[in-house]
Short mmCIF file of N, CA and C in Angstrom, two decimals:
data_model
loop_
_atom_site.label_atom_id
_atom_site.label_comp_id
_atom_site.label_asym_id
_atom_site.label_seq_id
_atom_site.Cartn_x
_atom_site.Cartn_y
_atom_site.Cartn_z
N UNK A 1 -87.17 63.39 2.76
CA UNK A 1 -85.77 63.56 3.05
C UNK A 1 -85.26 62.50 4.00
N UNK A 2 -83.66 63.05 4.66
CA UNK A 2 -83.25 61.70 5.12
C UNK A 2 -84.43 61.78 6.31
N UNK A 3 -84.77 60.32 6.99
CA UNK A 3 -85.51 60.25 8.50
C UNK A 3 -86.69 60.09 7.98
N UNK A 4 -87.13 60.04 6.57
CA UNK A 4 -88.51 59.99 6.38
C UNK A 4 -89.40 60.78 7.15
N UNK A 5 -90.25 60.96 6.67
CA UNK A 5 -91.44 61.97 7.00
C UNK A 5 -91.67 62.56 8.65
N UNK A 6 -91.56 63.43 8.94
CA UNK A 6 -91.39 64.09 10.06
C UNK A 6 -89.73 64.16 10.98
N UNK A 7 -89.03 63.60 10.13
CA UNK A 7 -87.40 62.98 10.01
C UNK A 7 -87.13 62.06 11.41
N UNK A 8 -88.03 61.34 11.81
CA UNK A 8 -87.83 60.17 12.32
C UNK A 8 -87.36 58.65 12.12
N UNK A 9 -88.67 58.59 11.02
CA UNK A 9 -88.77 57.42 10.68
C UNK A 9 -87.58 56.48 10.09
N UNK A 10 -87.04 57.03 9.43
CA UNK A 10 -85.79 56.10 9.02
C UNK A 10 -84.86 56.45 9.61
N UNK A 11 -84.56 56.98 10.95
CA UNK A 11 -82.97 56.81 11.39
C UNK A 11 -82.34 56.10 12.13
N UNK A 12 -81.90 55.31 11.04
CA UNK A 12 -81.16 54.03 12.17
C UNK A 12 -80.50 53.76 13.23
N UNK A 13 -79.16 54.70 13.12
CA UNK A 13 -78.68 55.08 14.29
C UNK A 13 -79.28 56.18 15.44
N UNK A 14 -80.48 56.37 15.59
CA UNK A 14 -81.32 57.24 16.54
C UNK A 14 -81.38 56.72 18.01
N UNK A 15 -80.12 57.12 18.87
CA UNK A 15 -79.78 56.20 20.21
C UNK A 15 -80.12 56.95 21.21
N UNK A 16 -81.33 58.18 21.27
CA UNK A 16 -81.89 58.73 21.65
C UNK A 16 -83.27 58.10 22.22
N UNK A 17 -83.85 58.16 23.51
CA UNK A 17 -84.81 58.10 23.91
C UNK A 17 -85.68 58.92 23.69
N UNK A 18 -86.97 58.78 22.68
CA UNK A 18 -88.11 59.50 22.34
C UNK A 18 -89.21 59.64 22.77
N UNK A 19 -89.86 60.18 23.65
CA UNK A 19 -90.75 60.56 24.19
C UNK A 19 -91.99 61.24 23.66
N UNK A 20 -93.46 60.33 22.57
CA UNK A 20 -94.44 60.67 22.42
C UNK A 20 -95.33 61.13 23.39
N UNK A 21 -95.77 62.44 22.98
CA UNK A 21 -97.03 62.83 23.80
C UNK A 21 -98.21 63.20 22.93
N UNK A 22 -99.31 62.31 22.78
CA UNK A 22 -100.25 62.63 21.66
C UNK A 22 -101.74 63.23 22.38
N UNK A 23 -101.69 64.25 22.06
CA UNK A 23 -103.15 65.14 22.66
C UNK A 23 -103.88 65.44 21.26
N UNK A 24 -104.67 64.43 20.83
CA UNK A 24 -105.71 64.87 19.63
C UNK A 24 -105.66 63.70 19.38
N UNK A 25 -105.18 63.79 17.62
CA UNK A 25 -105.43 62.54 16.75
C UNK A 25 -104.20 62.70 16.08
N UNK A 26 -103.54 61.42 16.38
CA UNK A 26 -102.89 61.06 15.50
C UNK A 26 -103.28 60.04 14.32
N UNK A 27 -102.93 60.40 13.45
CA UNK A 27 -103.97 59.80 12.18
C UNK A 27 -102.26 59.75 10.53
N UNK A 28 -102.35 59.04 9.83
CA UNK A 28 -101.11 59.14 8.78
C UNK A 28 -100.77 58.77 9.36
N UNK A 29 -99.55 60.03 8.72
CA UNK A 29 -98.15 60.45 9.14
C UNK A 29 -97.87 60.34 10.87
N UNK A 30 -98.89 61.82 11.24
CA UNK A 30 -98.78 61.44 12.62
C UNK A 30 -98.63 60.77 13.38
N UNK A 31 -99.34 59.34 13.17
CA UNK A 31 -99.46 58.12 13.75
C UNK A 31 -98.39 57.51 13.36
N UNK A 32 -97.65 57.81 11.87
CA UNK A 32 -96.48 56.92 11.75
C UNK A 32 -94.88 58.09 12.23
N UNK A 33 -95.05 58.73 12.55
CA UNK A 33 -94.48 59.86 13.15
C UNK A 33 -94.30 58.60 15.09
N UNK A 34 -95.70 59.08 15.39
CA UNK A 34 -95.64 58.56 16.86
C UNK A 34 -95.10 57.07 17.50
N UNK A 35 -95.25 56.04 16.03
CA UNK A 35 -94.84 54.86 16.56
C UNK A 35 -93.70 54.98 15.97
N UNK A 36 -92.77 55.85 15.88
CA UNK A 36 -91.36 55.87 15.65
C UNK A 36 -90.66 56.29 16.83
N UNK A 37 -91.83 56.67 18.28
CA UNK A 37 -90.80 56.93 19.34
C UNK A 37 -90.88 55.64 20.15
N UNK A 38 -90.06 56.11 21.16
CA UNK A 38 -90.07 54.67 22.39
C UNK A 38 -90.62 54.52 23.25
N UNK A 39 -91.29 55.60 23.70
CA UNK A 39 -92.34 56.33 25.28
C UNK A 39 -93.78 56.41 24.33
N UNK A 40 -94.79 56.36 24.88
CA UNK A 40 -96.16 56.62 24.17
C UNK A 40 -96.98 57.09 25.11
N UNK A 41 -97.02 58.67 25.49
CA UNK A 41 -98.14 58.88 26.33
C UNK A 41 -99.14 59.88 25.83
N UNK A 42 -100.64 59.26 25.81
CA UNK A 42 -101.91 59.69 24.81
C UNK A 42 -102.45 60.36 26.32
N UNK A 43 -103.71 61.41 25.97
CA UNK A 43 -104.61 62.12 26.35
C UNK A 43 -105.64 61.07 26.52
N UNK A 44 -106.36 61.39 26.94
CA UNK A 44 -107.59 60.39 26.98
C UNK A 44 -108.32 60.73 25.77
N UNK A 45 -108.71 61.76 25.43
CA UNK A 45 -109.62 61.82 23.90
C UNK A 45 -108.88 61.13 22.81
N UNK A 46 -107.40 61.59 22.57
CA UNK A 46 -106.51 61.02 21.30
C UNK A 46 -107.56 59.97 20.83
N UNK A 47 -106.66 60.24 19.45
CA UNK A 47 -107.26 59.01 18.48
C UNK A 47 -106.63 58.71 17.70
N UNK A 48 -107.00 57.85 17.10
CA UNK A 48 -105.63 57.16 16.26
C UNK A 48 -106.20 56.35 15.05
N UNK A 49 -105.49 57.34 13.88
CA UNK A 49 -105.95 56.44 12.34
C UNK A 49 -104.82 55.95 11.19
N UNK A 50 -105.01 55.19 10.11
CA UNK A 50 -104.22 54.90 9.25
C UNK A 50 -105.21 55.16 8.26
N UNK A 51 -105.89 56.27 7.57
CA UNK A 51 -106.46 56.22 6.67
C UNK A 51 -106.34 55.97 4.84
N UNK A 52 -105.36 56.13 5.03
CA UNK A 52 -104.46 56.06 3.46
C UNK A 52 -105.14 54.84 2.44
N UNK A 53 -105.48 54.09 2.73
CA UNK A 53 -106.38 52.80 2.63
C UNK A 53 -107.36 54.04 1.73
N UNK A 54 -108.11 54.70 2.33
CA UNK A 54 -109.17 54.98 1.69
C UNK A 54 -108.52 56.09 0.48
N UNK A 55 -107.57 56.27 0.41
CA UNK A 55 -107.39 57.32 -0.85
C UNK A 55 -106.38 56.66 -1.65
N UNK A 56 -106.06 54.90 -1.56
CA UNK A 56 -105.13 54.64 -2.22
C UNK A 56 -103.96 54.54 -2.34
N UNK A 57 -103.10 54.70 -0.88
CA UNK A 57 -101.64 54.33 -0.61
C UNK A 57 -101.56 53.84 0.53
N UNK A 58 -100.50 53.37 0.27
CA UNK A 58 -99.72 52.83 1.35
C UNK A 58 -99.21 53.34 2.62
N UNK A 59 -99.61 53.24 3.77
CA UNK A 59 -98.95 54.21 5.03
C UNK A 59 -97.80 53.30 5.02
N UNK A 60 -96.56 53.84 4.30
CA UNK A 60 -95.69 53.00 4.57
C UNK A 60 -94.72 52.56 5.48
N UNK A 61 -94.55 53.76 6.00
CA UNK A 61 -93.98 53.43 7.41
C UNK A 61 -94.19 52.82 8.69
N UNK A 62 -95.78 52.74 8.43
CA UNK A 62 -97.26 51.98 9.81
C UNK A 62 -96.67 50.62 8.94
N UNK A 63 -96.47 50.33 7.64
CA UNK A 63 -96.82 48.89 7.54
C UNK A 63 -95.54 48.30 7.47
N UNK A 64 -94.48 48.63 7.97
CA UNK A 64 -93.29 48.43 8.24
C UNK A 64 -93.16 48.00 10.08
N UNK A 65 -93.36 49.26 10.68
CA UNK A 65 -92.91 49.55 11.86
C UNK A 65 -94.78 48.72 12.81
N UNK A 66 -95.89 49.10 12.47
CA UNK A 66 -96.72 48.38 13.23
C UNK A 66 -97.18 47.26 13.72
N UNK A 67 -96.50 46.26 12.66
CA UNK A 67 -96.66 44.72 13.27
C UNK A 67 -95.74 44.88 14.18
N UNK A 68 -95.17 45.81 14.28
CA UNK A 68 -93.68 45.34 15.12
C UNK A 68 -94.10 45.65 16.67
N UNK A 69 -95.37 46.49 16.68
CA UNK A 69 -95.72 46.98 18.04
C UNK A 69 -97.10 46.68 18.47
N UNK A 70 -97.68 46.37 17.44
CA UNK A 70 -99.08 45.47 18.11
C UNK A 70 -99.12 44.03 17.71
N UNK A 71 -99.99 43.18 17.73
CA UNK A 71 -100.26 41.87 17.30
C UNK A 71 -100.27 41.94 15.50
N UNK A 72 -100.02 41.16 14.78
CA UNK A 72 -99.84 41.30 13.76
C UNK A 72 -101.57 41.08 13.04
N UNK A 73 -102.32 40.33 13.74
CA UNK A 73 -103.57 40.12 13.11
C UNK A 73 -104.15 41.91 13.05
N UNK A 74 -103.95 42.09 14.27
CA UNK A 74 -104.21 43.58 14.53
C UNK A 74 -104.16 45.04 13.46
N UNK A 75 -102.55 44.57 13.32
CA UNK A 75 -102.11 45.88 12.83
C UNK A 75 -102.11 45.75 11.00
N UNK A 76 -102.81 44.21 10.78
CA UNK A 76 -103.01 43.97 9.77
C UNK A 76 -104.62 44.79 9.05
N UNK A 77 -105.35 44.40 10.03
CA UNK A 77 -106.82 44.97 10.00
C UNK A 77 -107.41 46.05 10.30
N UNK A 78 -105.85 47.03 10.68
CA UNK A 78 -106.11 48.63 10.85
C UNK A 78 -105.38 49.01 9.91
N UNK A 79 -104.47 48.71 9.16
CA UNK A 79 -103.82 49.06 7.72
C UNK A 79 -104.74 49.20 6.41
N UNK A 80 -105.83 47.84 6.78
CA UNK A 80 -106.31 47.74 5.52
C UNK A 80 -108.09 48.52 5.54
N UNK A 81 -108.07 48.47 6.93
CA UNK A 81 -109.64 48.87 7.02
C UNK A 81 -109.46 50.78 7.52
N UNK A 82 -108.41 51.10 7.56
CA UNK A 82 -108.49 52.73 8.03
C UNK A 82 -109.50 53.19 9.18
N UNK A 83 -109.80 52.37 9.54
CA UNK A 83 -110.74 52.46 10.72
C UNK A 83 -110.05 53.25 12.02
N UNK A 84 -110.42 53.51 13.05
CA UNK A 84 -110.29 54.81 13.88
C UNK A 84 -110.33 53.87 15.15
N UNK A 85 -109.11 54.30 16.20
CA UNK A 85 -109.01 53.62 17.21
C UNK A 85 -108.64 54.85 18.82
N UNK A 86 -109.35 54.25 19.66
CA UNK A 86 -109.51 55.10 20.70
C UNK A 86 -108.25 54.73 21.47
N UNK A 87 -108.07 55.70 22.85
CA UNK A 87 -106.95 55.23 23.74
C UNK A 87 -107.36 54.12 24.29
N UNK A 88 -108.13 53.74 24.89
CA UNK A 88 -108.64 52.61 25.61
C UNK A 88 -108.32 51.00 25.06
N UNK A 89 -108.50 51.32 23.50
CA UNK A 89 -107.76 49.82 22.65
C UNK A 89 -106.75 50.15 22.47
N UNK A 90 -106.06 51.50 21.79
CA UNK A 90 -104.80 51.48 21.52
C UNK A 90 -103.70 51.41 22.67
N UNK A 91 -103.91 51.07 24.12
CA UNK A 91 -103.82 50.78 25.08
C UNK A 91 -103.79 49.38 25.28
N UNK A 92 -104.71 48.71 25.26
CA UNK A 92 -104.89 47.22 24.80
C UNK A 92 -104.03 46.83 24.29
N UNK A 93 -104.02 47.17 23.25
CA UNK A 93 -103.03 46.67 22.50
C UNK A 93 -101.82 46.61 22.46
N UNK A 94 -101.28 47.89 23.27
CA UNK A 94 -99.54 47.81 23.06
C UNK A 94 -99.25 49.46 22.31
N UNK A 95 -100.38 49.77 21.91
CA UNK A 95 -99.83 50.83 21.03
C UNK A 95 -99.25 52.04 21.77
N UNK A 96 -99.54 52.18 23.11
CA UNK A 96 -99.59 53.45 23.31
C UNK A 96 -98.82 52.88 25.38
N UNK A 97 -98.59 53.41 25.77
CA UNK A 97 -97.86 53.10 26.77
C UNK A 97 -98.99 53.04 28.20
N UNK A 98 -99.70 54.65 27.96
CA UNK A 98 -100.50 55.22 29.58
C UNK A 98 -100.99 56.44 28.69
N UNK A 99 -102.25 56.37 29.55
CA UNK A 99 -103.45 57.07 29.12
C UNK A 99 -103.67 58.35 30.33
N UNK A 100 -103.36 59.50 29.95
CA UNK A 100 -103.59 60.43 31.10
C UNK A 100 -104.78 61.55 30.69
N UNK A 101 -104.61 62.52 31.72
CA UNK A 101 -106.07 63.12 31.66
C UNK A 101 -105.01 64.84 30.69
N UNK A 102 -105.20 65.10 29.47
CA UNK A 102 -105.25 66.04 28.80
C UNK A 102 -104.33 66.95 29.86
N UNK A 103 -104.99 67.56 30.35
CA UNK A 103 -103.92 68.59 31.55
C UNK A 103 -103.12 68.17 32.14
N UNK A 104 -103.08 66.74 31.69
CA UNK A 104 -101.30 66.16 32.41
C UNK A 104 -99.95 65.90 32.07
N UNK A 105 -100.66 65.90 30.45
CA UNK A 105 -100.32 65.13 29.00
C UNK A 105 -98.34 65.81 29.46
N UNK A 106 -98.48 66.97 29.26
CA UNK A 106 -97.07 67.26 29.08
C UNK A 106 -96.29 67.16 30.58
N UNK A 107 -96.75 67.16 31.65
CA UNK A 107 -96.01 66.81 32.93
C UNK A 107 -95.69 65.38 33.35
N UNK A 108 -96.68 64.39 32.30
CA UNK A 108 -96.05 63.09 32.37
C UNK A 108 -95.18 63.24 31.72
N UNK A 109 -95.16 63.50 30.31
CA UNK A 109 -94.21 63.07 29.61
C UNK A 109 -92.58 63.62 29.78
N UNK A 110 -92.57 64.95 30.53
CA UNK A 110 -91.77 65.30 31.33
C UNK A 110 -91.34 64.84 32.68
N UNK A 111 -91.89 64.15 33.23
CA UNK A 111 -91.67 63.58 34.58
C UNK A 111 -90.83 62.18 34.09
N UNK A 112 -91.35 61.46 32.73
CA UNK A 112 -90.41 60.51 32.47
C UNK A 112 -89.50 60.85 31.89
N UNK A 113 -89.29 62.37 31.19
CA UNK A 113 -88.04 62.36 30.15
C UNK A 113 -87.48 62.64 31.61
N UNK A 114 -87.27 63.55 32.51
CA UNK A 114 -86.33 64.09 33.86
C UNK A 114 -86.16 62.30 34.43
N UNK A 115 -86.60 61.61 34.59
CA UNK A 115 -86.43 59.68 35.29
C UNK A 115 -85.32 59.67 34.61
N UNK A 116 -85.65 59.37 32.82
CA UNK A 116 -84.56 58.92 32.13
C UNK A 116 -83.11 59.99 32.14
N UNK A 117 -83.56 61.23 32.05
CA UNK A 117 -82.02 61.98 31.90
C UNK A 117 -81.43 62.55 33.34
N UNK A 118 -81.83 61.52 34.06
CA UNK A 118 -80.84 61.18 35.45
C UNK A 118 -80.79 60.14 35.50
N UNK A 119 -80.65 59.37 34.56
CA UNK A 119 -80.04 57.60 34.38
C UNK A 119 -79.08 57.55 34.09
N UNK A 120 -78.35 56.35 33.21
CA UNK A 120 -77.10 56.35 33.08
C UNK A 120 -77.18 56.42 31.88
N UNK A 121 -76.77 57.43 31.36
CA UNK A 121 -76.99 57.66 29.53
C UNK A 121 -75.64 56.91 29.07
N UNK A 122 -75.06 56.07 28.74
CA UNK A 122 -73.89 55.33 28.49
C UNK A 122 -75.56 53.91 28.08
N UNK A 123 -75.83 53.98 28.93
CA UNK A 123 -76.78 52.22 29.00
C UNK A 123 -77.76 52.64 27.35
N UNK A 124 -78.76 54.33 27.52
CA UNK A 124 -79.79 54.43 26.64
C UNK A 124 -79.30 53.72 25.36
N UNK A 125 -78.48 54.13 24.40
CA UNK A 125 -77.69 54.04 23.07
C UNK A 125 -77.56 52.08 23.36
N UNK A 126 -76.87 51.76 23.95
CA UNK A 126 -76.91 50.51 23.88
C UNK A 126 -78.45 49.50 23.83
N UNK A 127 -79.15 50.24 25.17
CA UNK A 127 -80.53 49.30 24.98
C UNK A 127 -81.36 49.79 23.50
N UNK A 128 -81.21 50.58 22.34
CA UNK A 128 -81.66 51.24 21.53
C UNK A 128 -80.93 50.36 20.32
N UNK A 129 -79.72 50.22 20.93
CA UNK A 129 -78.75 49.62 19.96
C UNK A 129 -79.07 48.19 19.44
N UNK A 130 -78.97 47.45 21.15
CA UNK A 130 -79.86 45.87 20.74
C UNK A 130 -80.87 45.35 20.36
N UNK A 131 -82.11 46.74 20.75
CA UNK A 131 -83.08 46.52 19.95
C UNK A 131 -83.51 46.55 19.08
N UNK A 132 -82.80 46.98 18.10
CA UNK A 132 -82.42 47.48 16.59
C UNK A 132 -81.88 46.20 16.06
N UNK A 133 -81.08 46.33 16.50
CA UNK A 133 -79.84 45.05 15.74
C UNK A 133 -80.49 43.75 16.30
N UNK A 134 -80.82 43.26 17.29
CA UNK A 134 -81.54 41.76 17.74
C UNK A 134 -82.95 41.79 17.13
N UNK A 135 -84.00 42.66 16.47
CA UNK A 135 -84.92 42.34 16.41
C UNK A 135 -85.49 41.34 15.76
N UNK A 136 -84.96 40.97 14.50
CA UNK A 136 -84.90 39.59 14.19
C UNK A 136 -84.18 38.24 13.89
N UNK A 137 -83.84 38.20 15.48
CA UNK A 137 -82.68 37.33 15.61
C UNK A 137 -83.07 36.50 16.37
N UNK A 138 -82.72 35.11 16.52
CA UNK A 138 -83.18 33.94 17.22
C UNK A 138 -81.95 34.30 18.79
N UNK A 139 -82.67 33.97 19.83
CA UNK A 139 -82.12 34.24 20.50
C UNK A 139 -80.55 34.49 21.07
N UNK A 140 -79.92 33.00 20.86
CA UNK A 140 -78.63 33.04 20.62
C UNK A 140 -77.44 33.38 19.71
N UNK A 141 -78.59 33.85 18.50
CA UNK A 141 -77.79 34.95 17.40
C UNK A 141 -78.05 36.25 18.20
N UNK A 142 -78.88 36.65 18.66
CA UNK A 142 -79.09 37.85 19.74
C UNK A 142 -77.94 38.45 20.76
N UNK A 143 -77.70 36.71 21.32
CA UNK A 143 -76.93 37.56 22.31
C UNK A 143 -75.58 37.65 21.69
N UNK A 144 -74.86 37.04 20.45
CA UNK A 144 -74.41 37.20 19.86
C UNK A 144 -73.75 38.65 19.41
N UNK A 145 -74.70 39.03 18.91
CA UNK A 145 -75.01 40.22 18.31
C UNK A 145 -74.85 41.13 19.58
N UNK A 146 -75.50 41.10 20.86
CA UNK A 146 -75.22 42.16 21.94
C UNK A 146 -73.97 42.03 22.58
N UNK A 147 -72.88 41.18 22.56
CA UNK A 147 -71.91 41.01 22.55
C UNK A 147 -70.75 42.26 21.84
N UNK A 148 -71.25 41.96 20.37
CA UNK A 148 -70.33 42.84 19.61
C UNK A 148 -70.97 44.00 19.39
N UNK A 149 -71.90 44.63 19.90
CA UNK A 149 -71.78 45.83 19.90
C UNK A 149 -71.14 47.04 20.25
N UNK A 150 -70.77 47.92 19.95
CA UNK A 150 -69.68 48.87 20.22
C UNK A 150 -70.01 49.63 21.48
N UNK A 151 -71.36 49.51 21.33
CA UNK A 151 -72.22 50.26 22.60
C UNK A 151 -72.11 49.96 23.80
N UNK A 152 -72.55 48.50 23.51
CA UNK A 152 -72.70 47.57 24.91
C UNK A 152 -71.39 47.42 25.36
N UNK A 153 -70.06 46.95 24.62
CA UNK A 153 -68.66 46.88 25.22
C UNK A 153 -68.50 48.61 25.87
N UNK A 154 -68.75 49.29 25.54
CA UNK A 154 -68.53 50.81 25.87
C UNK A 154 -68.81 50.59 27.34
N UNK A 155 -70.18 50.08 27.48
CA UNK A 155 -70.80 50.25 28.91
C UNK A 155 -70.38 49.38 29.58
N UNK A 156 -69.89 48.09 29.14
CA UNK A 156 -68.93 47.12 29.96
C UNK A 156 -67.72 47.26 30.56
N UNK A 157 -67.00 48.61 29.83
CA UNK A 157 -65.64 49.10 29.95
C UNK A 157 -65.61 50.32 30.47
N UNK A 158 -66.58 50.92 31.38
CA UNK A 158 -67.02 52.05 31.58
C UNK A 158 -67.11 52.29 33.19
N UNK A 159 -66.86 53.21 33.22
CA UNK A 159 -66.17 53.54 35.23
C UNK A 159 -68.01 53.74 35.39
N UNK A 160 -69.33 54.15 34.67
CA UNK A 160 -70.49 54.30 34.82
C UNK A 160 -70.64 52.90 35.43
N UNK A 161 -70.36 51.65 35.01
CA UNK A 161 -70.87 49.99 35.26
C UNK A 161 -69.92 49.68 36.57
N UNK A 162 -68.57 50.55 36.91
CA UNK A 162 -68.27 50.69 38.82
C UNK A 162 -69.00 50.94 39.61
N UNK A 163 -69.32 52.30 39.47
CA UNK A 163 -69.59 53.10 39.87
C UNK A 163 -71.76 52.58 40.49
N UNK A 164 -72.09 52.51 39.21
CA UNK A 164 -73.58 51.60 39.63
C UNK A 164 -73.51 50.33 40.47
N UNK A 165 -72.07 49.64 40.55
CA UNK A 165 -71.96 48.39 41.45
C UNK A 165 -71.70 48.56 42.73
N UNK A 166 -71.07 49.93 42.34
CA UNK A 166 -70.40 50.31 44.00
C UNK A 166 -71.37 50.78 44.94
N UNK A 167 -72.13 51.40 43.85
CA UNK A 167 -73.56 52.53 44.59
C UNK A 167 -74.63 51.83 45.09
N UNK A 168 -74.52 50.17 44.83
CA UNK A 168 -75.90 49.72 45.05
C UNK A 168 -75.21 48.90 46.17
N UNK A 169 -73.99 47.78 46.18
CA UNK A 169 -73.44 47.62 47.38
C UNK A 169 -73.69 48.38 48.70
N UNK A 170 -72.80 49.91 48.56
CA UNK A 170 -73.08 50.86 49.47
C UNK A 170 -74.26 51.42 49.60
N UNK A 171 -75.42 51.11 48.91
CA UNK A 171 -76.97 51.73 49.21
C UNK A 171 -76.71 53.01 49.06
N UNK A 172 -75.75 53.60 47.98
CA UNK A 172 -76.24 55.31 47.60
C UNK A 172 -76.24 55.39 46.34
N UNK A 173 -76.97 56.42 46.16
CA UNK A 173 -77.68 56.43 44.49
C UNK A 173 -76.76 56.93 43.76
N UNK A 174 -76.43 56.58 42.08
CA UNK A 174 -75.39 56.35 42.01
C UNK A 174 -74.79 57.83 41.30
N UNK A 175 -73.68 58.68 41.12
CA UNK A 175 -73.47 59.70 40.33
C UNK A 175 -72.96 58.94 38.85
N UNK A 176 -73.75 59.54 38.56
CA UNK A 176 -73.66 59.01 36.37
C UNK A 176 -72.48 59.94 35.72
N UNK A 177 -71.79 60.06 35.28
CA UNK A 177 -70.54 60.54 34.40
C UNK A 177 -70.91 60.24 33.17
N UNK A 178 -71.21 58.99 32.58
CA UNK A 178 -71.26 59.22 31.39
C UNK A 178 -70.03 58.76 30.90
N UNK A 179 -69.41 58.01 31.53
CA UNK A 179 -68.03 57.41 30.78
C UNK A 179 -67.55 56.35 31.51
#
């Protein structure tokens, strides 16, 4: 359906900050489920597979979205070999953000969603926005492109982008509105 499989994966306009927390194995779907968020925080056991290789399809959404988040030699030779990767490389690599101890798993990942949703939610949608739309753009088509976004002018025209100037001038933290 729409969002592809676990209804993530294909939504373009998704200007939401996503917050993975993987305690086991993510393996498929799962795994192509997990690199569809923006936060990545694994357990120390987690594990992580693309097995589809061995029964004859395509993980299609890993072979879309994974060069995009590890090295490409990398995410080339875990597509095709289905081979099984621990936190410790998938760490290495980029895949996964921070490695915590199982009984923490959900108070990190809560300690960063509460960081982000006392930020300035006007900014999230935009930095979500450029990274979407600039990803394959040569730089100065980039900034181009972050220019005309509807997002980014929003936050340019926004009593939130006073209000953060005024707050850091005056050294007090800033109250977010959201407009």
């Amino acid at each position: 359906g729409i969002g592809g499989f676990g209804g993530l994966q294909e939504l373009p306009d998704m200007n939401k900050p996503i917050i993975g927390a993987i305690n086991g194995i993510a393996c498929g779907g799962g795994l192509e489920i997990m690199i569809s968020t923006d936060i990545i925080i694994a357990a120390e056991h987690a594990t992580f597979a693309l097995p589809e290789i061995n029964v004859g399809v395509i993980a299609d959404a890993a072979t879309i979205k994974l060069r995009r988040r590890i090295p490409y030699h990398v995410a080339v030779e875990f597509l095709m070999t289905g081979r099984w990767m621990d936190t410790k490389e998938a760490k290495h690599w980029g895949l996964i953000n921070e490695i915590v101890q199982s009984k923490d798993l959900l108070n990190r990942a809560r300690e960063i969603a509460h960081k982000i949703s006392k930020g300035p939610n006007l900014i999230y949608s935009s930095i979500k926005d450029v990274l979407r739309e600039t990803e394959n753009a040569d730089e100065q088509q980039a900034f181009n492109i972050l220019r005309a976004l509807e997002t980014v002018k929003k936050v340019y025209r926004s009593k939130d982008l006073v209000e953060g100037a005024t707050s850091f001038v005056k050294k007090n933290k800033p109250q977010w509105k959201g407009k």
